[in-house]
Each structure stands twice: as structure tokens, then as C-alpha cells.
Amino acid sequence: MKTALVLFFVALPAFAYSQIGVSFHQSNIPFVGVNYEIKNKLRTEARFGVDNYFEEMSLEGIITYDISKKEDYEIYGGVGGRVNSLEGLVIPAGINIFPLSNKQFGFHLEAAALLGENSILRGSWGIRYQFKRVEKHSANR
């Protein structure tokens, strides 16, 4: 499985459509994400826990909605689920910031409630890359 994951992330740019992105979230519960953007407002994301053994890897599936989307930032909220460690409901809210001239690369901050048998509030920060060709957003978005 380790080889398959490495090959997936190495080959991802070759197969990336305009709506695919990747992210890394740093926290006490770090993870990487692969997302697919739908109609420039909805984003589905598969998240894989890192810094642990493959047998103990947690998986999350979420969908988020961009509440506000401008050229330099996106504010989002969403819902999803988590399996393996800290199983249950995931309610993320955050901001993606694109301060550089290359709007494909950015940073993000997120707070997510992990609700289940042991509920916690996870905070994370990290980097995000969108494989799409970024165009200027209109002012009314």
C-alpha cells in the first residue's frame, strides 16, 4: 500500500484536471488531502492521516462550500466523516489564502470539530496547491 500511495502522489500532476488540488495540514493530527472542486464553489476532499503506521492511518471524507471566494482568499465551511482513529463526524471551517502572484499555490488555516466517542477541536495550518489554471475572480463572488 505504501508504494501505491507514493505512486499516486507522484503521478497525480500528470492526471490532474483543472479542478484537482492537494494540501498538507500540520497539527497534532496531521494529514494530507486530495480535493476536487465542483462549479468553483464546492470542494470534495479525501484526507489521509500522516505521521503514523499505515495500519493506523485515519481517513476522512469531507465536502466544503466556499462561503466567500475572492482572488486572494476563500472562506469555507463543510461536513464529513472520519474512520479509524477518532471516528465520527467532521465539521471543518477555514480560510485558503493565495497571497502570491501564482494563485495556484497558497496557505490555509482550519478549525474542525471531530465529533464522536471522543470529541475534539482540531486546528491546522499548511499549504495548498491547485492544479487548475487560475483566472481572476469577479468582484461579486
mmCIF file with all atom_site columns, C-alpha atoms in Angstrom:
data_model
loop_
_atom_site.group_PDB
_atom_site.id
_atom_site.type_symbol
_atom_site.label_atom_id
_atom_site.label_alt_id
_atom_site.label_comp_id
_atom_site.label_asym_id
_atom_site.label_entity_id
_atom_site.label_seq_id
_atom_site.pdbx_PDB_ins_code
_atom_site.Cartn_x
_atom_site.Cartn_y
_atom_site.Cartn_z
_atom_site.occupancy
_atom_site.B_iso_or_equiv
_atom_site.pdbx_formal_charge
_atom_site.auth_seq_id
_atom_site.auth_comp_id
_atom_site.auth_asym_id
_atom_site.auth_atom_id
_atom_site.pdbx_PDB_model_num
ATOM 1   C CA . MET A 1 1   ? 0.000   0.000  0.000   1.00 0.00 ? 1   MET A CA 1
ATOM 2   C CA . LYS A 1 2   ? 2.886   2.363  0.749   1.00 0.00 ? 2   LYS A CA 1
ATOM 3   C CA . THR A 1 3   ? 4.179   2.018  -2.831  1.00 0.00 ? 3   THR A CA 1
ATOM 4   C CA . ALA A 1 4   ? 0.685   2.632  -4.243  1.00 0.00 ? 4   ALA A CA 1
ATOM 5   C CA . LEU A 1 5   ? 0.298   5.865  -2.231  1.00 0.00 ? 5   LEU A CA 1
ATOM 6   C CA . VAL A 1 6   ? 3.714   7.143  -3.290  1.00 0.00 ? 6   VAL A CA 1
ATOM 7   C CA . LEU A 1 7   ? 2.972   6.365  -6.954  1.00 0.00 ? 7   LEU A CA 1
ATOM 8   C CA . PHE A 1 8   ? -0.421  8.068  -6.644  1.00 0.00 ? 8   PHE A CA 1
ATOM 9   C CA . PHE A 1 9   ? 1.065   11.335 -5.374  1.00 0.00 ? 9   PHE A CA 1
ATOM 10  C CA . VAL A 1 10  ? 3.966   11.245 -7.860  1.00 0.00 ? 10  VAL A CA 1
ATOM 11  C CA . ALA A 1 11  ? 1.634   10.580 -10.828 1.00 0.00 ? 11  ALA A CA 1
ATOM 12  C CA . LEU A 1 12  ? -1.105  12.975 -9.708  1.00 0.00 ? 12  LEU A CA 1
ATOM 13  C CA . PRO A 1 13  ? 0.146   16.016 -11.686 1.00 0.00 ? 13  PRO A CA 1
ATOM 14  C CA . ALA A 1 14  ? 0.116   14.021 -14.939 1.00 0.00 ? 14  ALA A CA 1
ATOM 15  C CA . PHE A 1 15  ? -3.567  13.149 -14.496 1.00 0.00 ? 15  PHE A CA 1
ATOM 16  C CA . ALA A 1 16  ? -4.708  16.336 -12.832 1.00 0.00 ? 16  ALA A CA 1
ATOM 17  C CA . TYR A 1 17  ? -7.732  18.001 -14.313 1.00 0.00 ? 17  TYR A CA 1
ATOM 18  C CA . SER A 1 18  ? -8.282  21.687 -13.829 1.00 0.00 ? 18  SER A CA 1
ATOM 19  C CA . GLN A 1 19  ? -10.263 21.188 -10.605 1.00 0.00 ? 19  GLN A CA 1
ATOM 20  C CA . ILE A 1 20  ? -7.839  18.982 -8.632  1.00 0.00 ? 20  ILE A CA 1
ATOM 21  C CA . GLY A 1 21  ? -5.708  20.186 -5.732  1.00 0.00 ? 21  GLY A CA 1
ATOM 22  C CA . VAL A 1 22  ? -3.550  18.820 -2.932  1.00 0.00 ? 22  VAL A CA 1
ATOM 23  C CA . SER A 1 23  ? -2.906  20.075 0.576   1.00 0.00 ? 23  SER A CA 1
ATOM 24  C CA . PHE A 1 24  ? -0.876  19.364 3.685   1.00 0.00 ? 24  PHE A CA 1
ATOM 25  C CA . HIS A 1 25  ? -2.308  20.197 7.114   1.00 0.00 ? 25  HIS A CA 1
ATOM 26  C CA . GLN A 1 26  ? 0.055   20.477 10.084  1.00 0.00 ? 26  GLN A CA 1
ATOM 27  C CA . SER A 1 27  ? -1.382  19.893 13.568  1.00 0.00 ? 27  SER A CA 1
ATOM 28  C CA . ASN A 1 28  ? -1.215  17.339 16.387  1.00 0.00 ? 28  ASN A CA 1
ATOM 29  C CA . ILE A 1 29  ? -3.273  15.181 13.981  1.00 0.00 ? 29  ILE A CA 1
ATOM 30  C CA . PRO A 1 30  ? -1.549  15.989 10.633  1.00 0.00 ? 30  PRO A CA 1
ATOM 31  C CA . PHE A 1 31  ? -2.925  14.892 7.262   1.00 0.00 ? 31  PHE A CA 1
ATOM 32  C CA . VAL A 1 32  ? -2.642  15.296 3.502   1.00 0.00 ? 32  VAL A CA 1
ATOM 33  C CA . GLY A 1 33  ? -5.637  15.925 1.285   1.00 0.00 ? 33  GLY A CA 1
ATOM 34  C CA . VAL A 1 34  ? -6.588  15.479 -2.347  1.00 0.00 ? 34  VAL A CA 1
ATOM 35  C CA . ASN A 1 35  ? -9.546  17.586 -3.436  1.00 0.00 ? 35  ASN A CA 1
ATOM 36  C CA . TYR A 1 36  ? -11.773 18.081 -6.441  1.00 0.00 ? 36  TYR A CA 1
ATOM 37  C CA . GLU A 1 37  ? -13.540 21.403 -6.966  1.00 0.00 ? 37  GLU A CA 1
ATOM 38  C CA . ILE A 1 38  ? -17.075 21.414 -8.382  1.00 0.00 ? 38  ILE A CA 1
ATOM 39  C CA . LYS A 1 39  ? -18.517 24.543 -10.048 1.00 0.00 ? 39  LYS A CA 1
ATOM 40  C CA . ASN A 1 40  ? -15.903 26.743 -8.356  1.00 0.00 ? 40  ASN A CA 1
ATOM 41  C CA . LYS A 1 41  ? -17.813 26.671 -5.011  1.00 0.00 ? 41  LYS A CA 1
ATOM 42  C CA . LEU A 1 42  ? -17.974 23.070 -3.720  1.00 0.00 ? 42  LEU A CA 1
ATOM 43  C CA . ARG A 1 43  ? -14.911 21.016 -2.871  1.00 0.00 ? 43  ARG A CA 1
ATOM 44  C CA . THR A 1 44  ? -14.812 17.302 -2.065  1.00 0.00 ? 44  THR A CA 1
ATOM 45  C CA . GLU A 1 45  ? -11.690 16.147 -0.290  1.00 0.00 ? 45  GLU A CA 1
ATOM 46  C CA . ALA A 1 46  ? -10.167 12.827 0.730   1.00 0.00 ? 46  ALA A CA 1
ATOM 47  C CA . ARG A 1 47  ? -7.797  13.214 3.664   1.00 0.00 ? 47  ARG A CA 1
ATOM 48  C CA . PHE A 1 48  ? -5.187  10.720 4.843   1.00 0.00 ? 48  PHE A CA 1
ATOM 49  C CA . GLY A 1 49  ? -3.545  10.841 8.279   1.00 0.00 ? 49  GLY A CA 1
ATOM 50  C CA . VAL A 1 50  ? 0.256   11.057 8.289   1.00 0.00 ? 50  VAL A CA 1
ATOM 51  C CA . ASP A 1 51  ? 2.980   10.569 10.908  1.00 0.00 ? 51  ASP A CA 1
ATOM 52  C CA . ASN A 1 52  ? 1.695   7.125  11.911  1.00 0.00 ? 52  ASN A CA 1
ATOM 53  C CA . TYR A 1 53  ? 1.786   3.477  10.801  1.00 0.00 ? 53  TYR A CA 1
ATOM 54  C CA . PHE A 1 54  ? -0.210  2.535  7.685   1.00 0.00 ? 54  PHE A CA 1
ATOM 55  C CA . GLU A 1 55  ? -2.366  0.166  9.750   1.00 0.00 ? 55  GLU A CA 1
ATOM 56  C CA . GLU A 1 56  ? -3.342  3.086  11.983  1.00 0.00 ? 56  GLU A CA 1
ATOM 57  C CA . MET A 1 57  ? -3.910  5.628  9.187   1.00 0.00 ? 57  MET A CA 1
ATOM 58  C CA . SER A 1 58  ? -7.118  7.595  9.570   1.00 0.00 ? 58  SER A CA 1
ATOM 59  C CA . LEU A 1 59  ? -9.219  8.535  6.564   1.00 0.00 ? 59  LEU A CA 1
ATOM 60  C CA . GLU A 1 60  ? -11.574 11.492 6.221   1.00 0.00 ? 60  GLU A CA 1
ATOM 61  C CA . GLY A 1 61  ? -14.013 12.392 3.504   1.00 0.00 ? 61  GLY A CA 1
ATOM 62  C CA . ILE A 1 62  ? -15.414 15.912 3.524   1.00 0.00 ? 62  ILE A CA 1
ATOM 63  C CA . ILE A 1 63  ? -17.328 18.323 1.324   1.00 0.00 ? 63  ILE A CA 1
ATOM 64  C CA . THR A 1 64  ? -16.921 22.066 1.772   1.00 0.00 ? 64  THR A CA 1
ATOM 65  C CA . TYR A 1 65  ? -18.701 25.107 0.377   1.00 0.00 ? 65  TYR A CA 1
ATOM 66  C CA . ASP A 1 66  ? -16.934 28.406 -0.337  1.00 0.00 ? 66  ASP A CA 1
ATOM 67  C CA . ILE A 1 67  ? -18.897 30.984 1.666   1.00 0.00 ? 67  ILE A CA 1
ATOM 68  C CA . SER A 1 68  ? -16.790 33.799 0.232   1.00 0.00 ? 68  SER A CA 1
ATOM 69  C CA . LYS A 1 69  ? -14.387 33.498 -2.688  1.00 0.00 ? 69  LYS A CA 1
ATOM 70  C CA . LYS A 1 70  ? -12.135 36.337 -3.832  1.00 0.00 ? 70  LYS A CA 1
ATOM 71  C CA . GLU A 1 71  ? -8.931  36.458 -5.852  1.00 0.00 ? 71  GLU A CA 1
ATOM 72  C CA . ASP A 1 72  ? -6.695  36.237 -2.761  1.00 0.00 ? 72  ASP A CA 1
ATOM 73  C CA . TYR A 1 73  ? -8.755  34.082 -0.386  1.00 0.00 ? 73  TYR A CA 1
ATOM 74  C CA . GLU A 1 74  ? -11.595 31.579 0.091   1.00 0.00 ? 74  GLU A CA 1
ATOM 75  C CA . ILE A 1 75  ? -13.588 31.183 3.315   1.00 0.00 ? 75  ILE A CA 1
ATOM 76  C CA . TYR A 1 76  ? -15.246 27.778 3.613   1.00 0.00 ? 76  TYR A CA 1
ATOM 77  C CA . GLY A 1 77  ? -17.302 25.522 5.851   1.00 0.00 ? 77  GLY A CA 1
ATOM 78  C CA . GLY A 1 78  ? -18.324 21.905 5.457   1.00 0.00 ? 78  GLY A CA 1
ATOM 79  C CA . VAL A 1 79  ? -19.152 18.481 6.813   1.00 0.00 ? 79  VAL A CA 1
ATOM 80  C CA . GLY A 1 80  ? -17.776 14.966 6.509   1.00 0.00 ? 80  GLY A CA 1
ATOM 81  C CA . GLY A 1 81  ? -16.831 11.767 8.253   1.00 0.00 ? 81  GLY A CA 1
ATOM 82  C CA . ARG A 1 82  ? -13.736 10.126 9.697   1.00 0.00 ? 82  ARG A CA 1
ATOM 83  C CA . VAL A 1 83  ? -12.805 6.462  10.191  1.00 0.00 ? 83  VAL A CA 1
ATOM 84  C CA . ASN A 1 84  ? -10.172 4.527  12.148  1.00 0.00 ? 84  ASN A CA 1
ATOM 85  C CA . SER A 1 85  ? -8.811  6.934  14.790  1.00 0.00 ? 85  SER A CA 1
ATOM 86  C CA . LEU A 1 86  ? -11.269 9.441  16.319  1.00 0.00 ? 86  LEU A CA 1
ATOM 87  C CA . GLU A 1 87  ? -14.150 8.095  14.202  1.00 0.00 ? 87  GLU A CA 1
ATOM 88  C CA . GLY A 1 88  ? -17.198 10.240 13.700  1.00 0.00 ? 88  GLY A CA 1
ATOM 89  C CA . LEU A 1 89  ? -18.452 13.451 12.183  1.00 0.00 ? 89  LEU A CA 1
ATOM 90  C CA . VAL A 1 90  ? -16.055 16.161 10.931  1.00 0.00 ? 90  VAL A CA 1
ATOM 91  C CA . ILE A 1 91  ? -17.177 19.806 10.694  1.00 0.00 ? 91  ILE A CA 1
ATOM 92  C CA . PRO A 1 92  ? -14.376 21.923 9.146   1.00 0.00 ? 92  PRO A CA 1
ATOM 93  C CA . ALA A 1 93  ? -14.275 25.709 8.725   1.00 0.00 ? 93  ALA A CA 1
ATOM 94  C CA . GLY A 1 94  ? -11.326 27.620 7.387   1.00 0.00 ? 94  GLY A CA 1
ATOM 95  C CA . ILE A 1 95  ? -9.661  30.004 5.004   1.00 0.00 ? 95  ILE A CA 1
ATOM 96  C CA . ASN A 1 96  ? -7.419  29.405 1.978   1.00 0.00 ? 96  ASN A CA 1
ATOM 97  C CA . ILE A 1 97  ? -5.112  32.356 1.303   1.00 0.00 ? 97  ILE A CA 1
ATOM 98  C CA . PHE A 1 98  ? -3.357  32.978 -2.024  1.00 0.00 ? 98  PHE A CA 1
ATOM 99  C CA . PRO A 1 99  ? -1.055  35.980 -1.337  1.00 0.00 ? 99  PRO A CA 1
ATOM 100 C CA . LEU A 1 100 ? 1.494   35.316 -4.085  1.00 0.00 ? 100 LEU A CA 1
ATOM 101 C CA . SER A 1 101 ? 1.213   36.218 -7.759  1.00 0.00 ? 101 SER A CA 1
ATOM 102 C CA . ASN A 1 102 ? 0.913   32.488 -8.511  1.00 0.00 ? 102 ASN A CA 1
ATOM 103 C CA . LYS A 1 103 ? -2.675  31.916 -7.299  1.00 0.00 ? 103 LYS A CA 1
ATOM 104 C CA . GLN A 1 104 ? -2.286  28.136 -7.653  1.00 0.00 ? 104 GLN A CA 1
ATOM 105 C CA . PHE A 1 105 ? -0.122  27.998 -4.504  1.00 0.00 ? 105 PHE A CA 1
ATOM 106 C CA . GLY A 1 106 ? -1.437  29.140 -1.154  1.00 0.00 ? 106 GLY A CA 1
ATOM 107 C CA . PHE A 1 107 ? -1.710  28.672 2.570   1.00 0.00 ? 107 PHE A CA 1
ATOM 108 C CA . HIS A 1 108 ? -4.614  27.676 4.777   1.00 0.00 ? 108 HIS A CA 1
ATOM 109 C CA . LEU A 1 109 ? -5.898  27.741 8.335   1.00 0.00 ? 109 LEU A CA 1
ATOM 110 C CA . GLU A 1 110 ? -8.653  25.397 9.501   1.00 0.00 ? 110 GLU A CA 1
ATOM 111 C CA . ALA A 1 111 ? -10.564 24.514 12.651  1.00 0.00 ? 111 ALA A CA 1
ATOM 112 C CA . ALA A 1 112 ? -12.511 21.253 12.583  1.00 0.00 ? 112 ALA A CA 1
ATOM 113 C CA . ALA A 1 113 ? -14.771 19.719 15.186  1.00 0.00 ? 113 ALA A CA 1
ATOM 114 C CA . LEU A 1 114 ? -14.227 15.949 15.325  1.00 0.00 ? 114 LEU A CA 1
ATOM 115 C CA . LEU A 1 115 ? -17.418 14.651 16.940  1.00 0.00 ? 115 LEU A CA 1
ATOM 116 C CA . GLY A 1 116 ? -17.686 11.066 18.113  1.00 0.00 ? 116 GLY A CA 1
ATOM 117 C CA . GLU A 1 117 ? -16.992 8.976  21.178  1.00 0.00 ? 117 GLU A CA 1
ATOM 118 C CA . ASN A 1 118 ? -14.059 11.305 21.968  1.00 0.00 ? 118 ASN A CA 1
ATOM 119 C CA . SER A 1 119 ? -14.859 14.766 20.565  1.00 0.00 ? 119 SER A CA 1
ATOM 120 C CA . ILE A 1 120 ? -12.095 17.331 19.990  1.00 0.00 ? 120 ILE A CA 1
ATOM 121 C CA . LEU A 1 121 ? -11.486 20.605 18.160  1.00 0.00 ? 121 LEU A CA 1
ATOM 122 C CA . ARG A 1 122 ? -8.566  20.248 15.745  1.00 0.00 ? 122 ARG A CA 1
ATOM 123 C CA . GLY A 1 123 ? -6.720  23.301 14.489  1.00 0.00 ? 123 GLY A CA 1
ATOM 124 C CA . SER A 1 124 ? -4.418  23.031 11.482  1.00 0.00 ? 124 SER A CA 1
ATOM 125 C CA . TRP A 1 125 ? -2.401  25.180 9.108   1.00 0.00 ? 125 TRP A CA 1
ATOM 126 C CA . GLY A 1 126 ? -0.494  24.353 5.978   1.00 0.00 ? 126 GLY A CA 1
ATOM 127 C CA . ILE A 1 127 ? -0.043  24.678 2.243   1.00 0.00 ? 127 ILE A CA 1
ATOM 128 C CA . ARG A 1 128 ? -2.352  24.080 -0.700  1.00 0.00 ? 128 ARG A CA 1
ATOM 129 C CA . TYR A 1 129 ? -1.702  23.699 -4.437  1.00 0.00 ? 129 TYR A CA 1
ATOM 130 C CA . GLN A 1 130 ? -4.382  23.810 -7.156  1.00 0.00 ? 130 GLN A CA 1
ATOM 131 C CA . PHE A 1 131 ? -3.546  22.209 -10.494 1.00 0.00 ? 131 PHE A CA 1
ATOM 132 C CA . LYS A 1 132 ? -6.058  24.398 -12.291 1.00 0.00 ? 132 LYS A CA 1
ATOM 133 C CA . ARG A 1 133 ? -5.182  27.450 -14.310 1.00 0.00 ? 133 ARG A CA 1
ATOM 134 C CA . VAL A 1 134 ? -6.318  30.243 -12.032 1.00 0.00 ? 134 VAL A CA 1
ATOM 135 C CA . GLU A 1 135 ? -8.215  33.116 -13.610 1.00 0.00 ? 135 GLU A CA 1
ATOM 136 C CA . LYS A 1 136 ? -9.076  36.403 -11.947 1.00 0.00 ? 136 LYS A CA 1
ATOM 137 C CA . HIS A 1 137 ? -12.235 36.165 -9.834  1.00 0.00 ? 137 HIS A CA 1
ATOM 138 C CA . SER A 1 138 ? -15.017 38.603 -10.484 1.00 0.00 ? 138 SER A CA 1
ATOM 139 C CA . ALA A 1 139 ? -15.664 41.227 -7.814  1.00 0.00 ? 139 ALA A CA 1
ATOM 140 C CA . ASN A 1 140 ? -19.153 39.934 -6.969  1.00 0.00 ? 140 ASN A CA 1
ATOM 141 C CA . ARG A 1 141 ? -18.056 36.446 -5.927  1.00 0.00 ? 141 ARG A CA 1
#
